[in-house]
Amino acid sequence: MLSHLLPTLQCLLLSLLLLVCCNKAAGSLGEGRKIWQQPKPEPIIQDQSFLHDTFPSGFLWGSGTSAFQTEGSWDQDGKGASIWDHFTHSSVSGNLATETANVASDSYTRWEEDVEALEYLGVRSYSFSLSWPRLFPDGNASGRPNTAVVEHYSCLIERLVEKQIEPIVTLHHWDLPQVLQERYGGWKNDTLVGLFDDYAAFCFHTFGSRVRYWLTMHNPYLVAAQGYGTGVHAPGETGGPAGSLIAAHNLIKAHAKAWHTYNTHFRRDQKGMVSIVLGSHWVEPQKGQATAANVELCQQSTEAVLGWFANPIFGDGDYPVSLKNKHGSLLPAFTPKEKVWVQKTADFFALSFGPNNLRLGRNLVHYGQSVTPDLRRILGWIKLEYGDPRVLVAEGGWFSEASVGREDTVAIYLMKRFINQVLQAIRFDGVRVFGYSVWSLVDGFEWNYGYTIRRGLFYIDFSQLNRTRTPKTTAQYYRRVIADNGFPRDEASRELKGHFPCEFHWGIADSTLQVHFYPFSPQFTDPHLYSWNLTGDGSLRPVPGVKLSTNRVQCTDYLAIRGHLRLFASTGASHYRFALNWSLILPQGDRSNVNTEVLRYYRCVLSELKKLDLEAVVILYYPTHRAPHLGLPGPLHASGGWLNYSTVEAFQEYVALCYRELGSWVRYWITVNEPNRLVDVYSSEREKHQAAHNLLLAHAKAWRLYEREHSSQQGAMVSLALHADWAEPANPFLESHRAAADRFILFELGRFLDPLLGPRYEEKQSKGDYPQEMKEYLEERAQVTGLPGYPLPSFTETEREELRGALSFIALNHFTTRLVSPFPHTQSNFQQKQPPDHGCLTLSDPTWPSSNLGQALVPWGLRKILRWVTERYGGALPVIITASGIDDQAPVEDKLRQHYLRSYLQEALKARHLDGVNLQGFYMWKLQDRHATQFGLFTSTHHQSKAKASLAVYREIINQGGFPVDNITQTCRLSGLQQPCPACAWLFKNKAMLVFGGCLLITAIMLAALVIFVFITRNQRRSRGRGVSRMSRRRRRERVPVCRCPPVVKS
C-alpha cells in the first residue's frame, strides 16, 4: 500500500516545492511591463541623454571573439568539422558558397597577437569560446581529447591570467560538431543534452582552476530560430516553429545540466560562476503610444526572444504564457521536476545585444511595434522581470561595412551610446551591471554575412596572409573610455557664476516683420456720418448725402503694432531684431515705385519702440532661401539675382532709402542675414562662389555708404549676420577629420569675414581677400577632380580697399554643432554626386539631445565658435549672437527650450569671462510661433499668444544679468552706464504700498479742504447778514429818501 502511495506523495511534495519556487520567482514575472507604462526619462533632465560619470570601481571592461569566426585553421591539429564548416563549404548556405572561415582571422596560430591587442586596449577581461569539434572531433567528450588543442587553450588562458586579464570562457558558440548533426540531428535530439554535459564537465575539469566565469552557450535563440527554423544559420534546417521549439528546449536542458554539473562537482574547489548568454532586441510602443494593447505586444515581443530562454532559467522554470498561447501543443513542456531543475541555473545574467538580434527583431518578432537599439531599456526590463540579477553585457556593439576599413567613425558613436546607456542603467535605474564586453576584438567571419561587414576593434586585411591586427579608431576610443573608466565630467562643463555687462544686449530675433495696414478704428477708413435709431430699430445708419473727411492713421492707431510691441516688451528684452521686406518697399527693385505706406508702417514700429525705450536691430535683406524670388524684388531675381552685379547696385539704392527714411530710429543695421546659407540654394559651385562674391560687395558698399553719409549724424553700427554653427571633427583620432572641420568653418565664416577683417596675423595690405587656406584647397581639389579652371572670383584692388574694415561688429546666428568628415575626393565620386564646395560631410552624435526637427542641443559649441572668431580676428570688435534658439513641440512647458536657454547662456558667459571674448549680446530666436508650435517664446495668435515657460527663464536671466552667486537682480541693466539708485530700487519694491498711501493722503487732503471750505462759507454768510441789518437801522435814523421806480405801462 505504501509502495503505491510513495510516488503520489513524492509528486505532491514536488508540486508544493514547485509552487513555492514559482511564487517566489513569479513575484517579478510580468513586472517588465512597467518599463513601457512609466514615462520615458526626459533626455534633457539630469543627463538622461548622455551621462557624464564613471563606472563602479572594478568594472569588468572586456572584449570578445568566438572560435569559428576568428580561429581559422579549420582542418589543422586534428580538428573535426563543425556544422558551420559544412554550412559554408556546401550549397546549403546559398550566397555564402564562396566565403568560408577556413583561415578567417587566423587566431588559432596568432593568439599572442590577440593578447597584445587586449593589452593595447587595457581591458580586464577577454571572452572567447572553446571549439567543441577542435577538442573532440567526434563530439564525444568521454573519449580522448585532442591534446594539441588542450595545450593551445591552456597557453591562452595562462597568458591571460599572467597579463591580469580575466578569461570568460564560452563552451559552445554555435560550432556544433558536424558528426553530431549527422548522427543525431543536432539540437533536435535530446541525446545532445548528455553529450554537452560530458563536454562541459571535461572543460570544467581541465581549465576550471584558472577560469572564474563560464558561459555554457552563446545566444541559443539564434541557434534555434535561425539554425533549425528559418535555415539562415547552420545547420540550415527549415523546420519552422516546430524545429525551433524542440531545439530550444534541448538547449535549455543542456545548459541546466551543465550548470548542475559545475554546481555539484566543481564550484566548491574552483569558486567560479556559470551562466548562459541570452540575446535580445528591444521594442517601443508604436508611435510612442503606450496603450495597454501596445504595452502587451511589447511584452510579448520581448518574451518571444529573451523570455523564451530567460523565463525557464531566471523565472519560474517554465515558458512565458504568451509563448504557450501562441504555439500551443507545438511547444514542448517541462515536467514539474524539470521546472524545478531548470529554474535558477545561472549565477548572473549574461546579455547579448547587437545587430544579429535587432535585425531579426525587425523582421520576425516586433509584433507591430518599433524596434530600437536601447540597451538601457532592456537592462531595466531584465531587472524588473527577473528580480534584479547581476548582469554582464557579454556582447555589445554594432557593425560597419567592410569598405569602411580602419576609419570606423559611425561605430564610435554607436559604441559611445551603448556604453553610456549601460552607465545610465547603473546610475539611474540601479541595474547591477558588473561588466561590458565590446564585440568583437578583431574582424572575423560574420556568419551569414561573411566578410561583407566588420565588427572588430582591430582591422584585418583578409587578402594578406599575415593577418596583421591594426587598431581601428573605435579601438582608440574604447581604450580612452577604459582609461577614464567611463565619461568623467570635465572642468569646462561646470557651471560658472557671474554677470554679463550692464550694456549687454538682451534681445529677441525675428524674421521679416509682417506689415498690417489696417488700423483698429473705422474713423480712418469710413467717411460716413451715422445716426442712431433713425428708423426706430435701435441701429446705427449712415446719414444720406453726408460724407466727412477721414483722419490720417497715427502710429498708435495700428492695433498690430501695439499688440506686437506690447508682447515684446513683456519679455524684459532690450533689443528687438527684425527684417524689412525689400520686395515690399521697392516692388520693382528700384526707386521708380516706392511704397511709402510700407515705409511709414516701419517708421511707426521704430518710433513706438523708441517710446518704450527699446532698441531696434534692423535687417535690410532677409533671404527666404526658397523660390520664387529668394526675398528679392521680382525683377531683380528675374535678371539673375545675386549672380548679376546689377543686384549689388540695386541694393545700394535700397539701403540708401532705408538709411534716410528710417535711420533716425536705428542704432544697429544688418545688411544681409546669413549670406552663407543663401549661397547653398545655387546648384553649381561656380554660382555659389559668384553669389557669395556679390553679396560681400553689396555689404561693403552699403557699409561705406553709411560711413560717408549717415554715420556722423545717426551714429549707428552696420554689420552682416552669418550662420555660425560649430564644426567638430567627426573622428577625433583622424587628422583628415580635424582638417575638414577647420575647412568647414573657414568656408562658413572665413569666406565672408576674412575679406572684411582679415586674420589678425596678416599684414593690412594682404587683407580684403578670401582665406588663403580656402584658395589653396579649391585649387588642389580642382586638380584632383579634373575640374577646369579656378572657381573663386577675384577682387579688384578698389574692391579690396572697399572691403577692408567694412564691419562695425561681428553678428553670428548660432544654433547647433555639427560633426564633420571629409568627402572622398576622387573623380568618380565627383561625377556621381557633386560635393559641397568645402568638401565636407556632416552628421550628428546620437548621444546629443535633439529637437523634433533634428537640431542637436550642444551648448559648448557656442563657446567654441566664439573662441574661434576671437582667435582669428582679435577682440577689438564686439561680437553679438543675433539669433539662437531651438524648436520645442511642447505648447507651454517647453523644457527643451528652457534647458537650451540656460545651457547656451552659460557657455556665452564662459566665453566672455574665461576666454576673453568681447561678447556684447544674445538674441533669442524667436518672439512668437507663426502657426505650429516651434521656436516661439509665445504661442501663435491662433492659441491666444500664451507665454511659454521658457519666457520666465529668459526673463529671470535678464533680470539677474546672468548667473549671479546668490540670484541677486542686476540693478544696472536698464540704466546703462548710470550708477544704481538705491532709493529708486526701494521705491520700485514698495510701489504698491506707496500708491495706496498716496491715495489715502490725497483723500485726507480733499476732506480737510472740504471742511475748511464749509467753515469759511458759513462764516461769510453770518457776517454778511449782520452787515445788512446795521445798514437798514442807520438809514432809518438818517431819514434818507428812498427812490421808487415808476410803474411799467403796457402798451
Short mmCIF file of N, CA, C and O in Angstrom, two decimals, residues 746-747 750-751 754-755 759 761-762 766 769-780 790 792 800 872:
data_model
loop_
_atom_site.label_atom_id
_atom_site.label_comp_id
_atom_site.label_asym_id
_atom_site.label_seq_id
_atom_site.Cartn_x
_atom_site.Cartn_y
_atom_site.Cartn_z
N LEU A 746 36.05 77.66 -42.10
CA LEU A 746 36.61 78.68 -42.99
C LEU A 746 35.63 79.02 -44.12
O LEU A 746 35.45 80.19 -44.48
N PHE A 747 35.02 78.01 -44.69
CA PHE A 747 34.07 78.26 -45.78
C PHE A 747 32.80 78.93 -45.25
O PHE A 747 32.20 79.75 -45.94
N GLY A 750 34.99 82.24 -42.56
CA GLY A 750 36.17 82.91 -43.11
C GLY A 750 35.94 83.46 -44.50
O GLY A 750 36.49 84.51 -44.87
N ARG A 751 35.12 82.80 -45.30
CA ARG A 751 34.82 83.28 -46.65
C ARG A 751 34.28 84.71 -46.64
O ARG A 751 34.55 85.50 -47.54
N ASP A 754 37.02 87.07 -43.52
CA ASP A 754 38.40 87.37 -43.90
C ASP A 754 38.51 88.57 -44.84
O ASP A 754 39.37 89.44 -44.63
N PRO A 755 37.69 88.66 -45.89
CA PRO A 755 37.79 89.85 -46.75
C PRO A 755 37.47 91.15 -46.00
O PRO A 755 37.99 92.22 -46.36
N PRO A 759 42.55 87.86 -41.05
CA PRO A 759 43.11 87.30 -39.82
C PRO A 759 44.06 88.30 -39.17
O PRO A 759 44.76 89.04 -39.85
N TYR A 761 46.79 87.97 -37.83
CA TYR A 761 48.22 87.76 -38.06
C TYR A 761 48.65 88.23 -39.45
O TYR A 761 49.83 88.20 -39.78
N GLU A 762 47.71 88.65 -40.31
CA GLU A 762 48.06 89.09 -41.65
C GLU A 762 48.38 90.58 -41.67
O GLU A 762 47.84 91.37 -40.88
N SER A 766 47.54 92.68 -47.16
CA SER A 766 47.09 91.37 -47.67
C SER A 766 45.64 91.09 -47.32
O SER A 766 45.08 90.08 -47.74
N ASP A 769 40.67 89.93 -48.86
CA ASP A 769 40.60 88.82 -49.81
C ASP A 769 40.13 87.57 -49.07
O ASP A 769 40.07 87.51 -47.85
N TYR A 770 39.82 86.53 -49.87
CA TYR A 770 39.38 85.27 -49.30
C TYR A 770 40.51 84.60 -48.52
O TYR A 770 41.69 84.89 -48.76
N PRO A 771 40.17 83.67 -47.60
CA PRO A 771 41.22 82.99 -46.84
C PRO A 771 42.19 82.25 -47.77
O PRO A 771 41.76 81.60 -48.72
N GLN A 772 43.47 82.37 -47.47
CA GLN A 772 44.48 81.70 -48.28
C GLN A 772 44.28 80.20 -48.26
O GLN A 772 44.44 79.52 -49.29
N GLU A 773 43.90 79.64 -47.08
CA GLU A 773 43.69 78.20 -46.98
C GLU A 773 42.55 77.74 -47.89
O GLU A 773 42.59 76.65 -48.47
N MET A 774 41.53 78.58 -48.01
CA MET A 774 40.38 78.26 -48.86
C MET A 774 40.79 78.23 -50.33
O MET A 774 40.41 77.32 -51.08
N LYS A 775 41.58 79.21 -50.73
CA LYS A 775 42.01 79.28 -52.13
C LYS A 775 42.90 78.08 -52.49
O LYS A 775 42.76 77.49 -53.56
N GLU A 776 43.80 77.73 -51.55
CA GLU A 776 44.69 76.61 -51.81
C GLU A 776 43.92 75.30 -51.91
O GLU A 776 44.21 74.45 -52.75
N TYR A 777 42.92 75.14 -51.06
CA TYR A 777 42.13 73.91 -51.08
C TYR A 777 41.36 73.78 -52.39
O TYR A 777 41.35 72.70 -53.01
N LEU A 778 40.71 74.85 -52.82
CA LEU A 778 39.92 74.79 -54.05
C LEU A 778 40.81 74.52 -55.27
O LEU A 778 40.41 73.78 -56.18
N GLU A 779 41.99 75.07 -55.26
CA GLU A 779 42.91 74.84 -56.37
C GLU A 779 43.38 73.38 -56.39
O GLU A 779 43.41 72.74 -57.45
N GLU A 780 43.69 72.86 -55.21
CA GLU A 780 44.14 71.47 -55.13
C GLU A 780 43.02 70.51 -55.51
O GLU A 780 43.24 69.53 -56.23
N TYR A 790 39.83 77.85 -62.20
CA TYR A 790 39.84 78.17 -60.78
C TYR A 790 38.50 78.81 -60.45
O TYR A 790 38.15 79.85 -61.01
N LEU A 792 37.06 80.40 -57.89
CA LEU A 792 36.84 81.53 -56.98
C LEU A 792 37.06 82.85 -57.71
O LEU A 792 38.14 83.08 -58.27
N ARG A 800 38.97 95.49 -52.89
CA ARG A 800 39.64 95.06 -51.67
C ARG A 800 39.74 96.20 -50.67
O ARG A 800 39.55 96.00 -49.47
N ARG A 872 40.89 84.24 -34.35
CA ARG A 872 41.26 84.55 -35.73
C ARG A 872 41.21 86.06 -36.01
O ARG A 872 42.05 86.57 -36.75
#
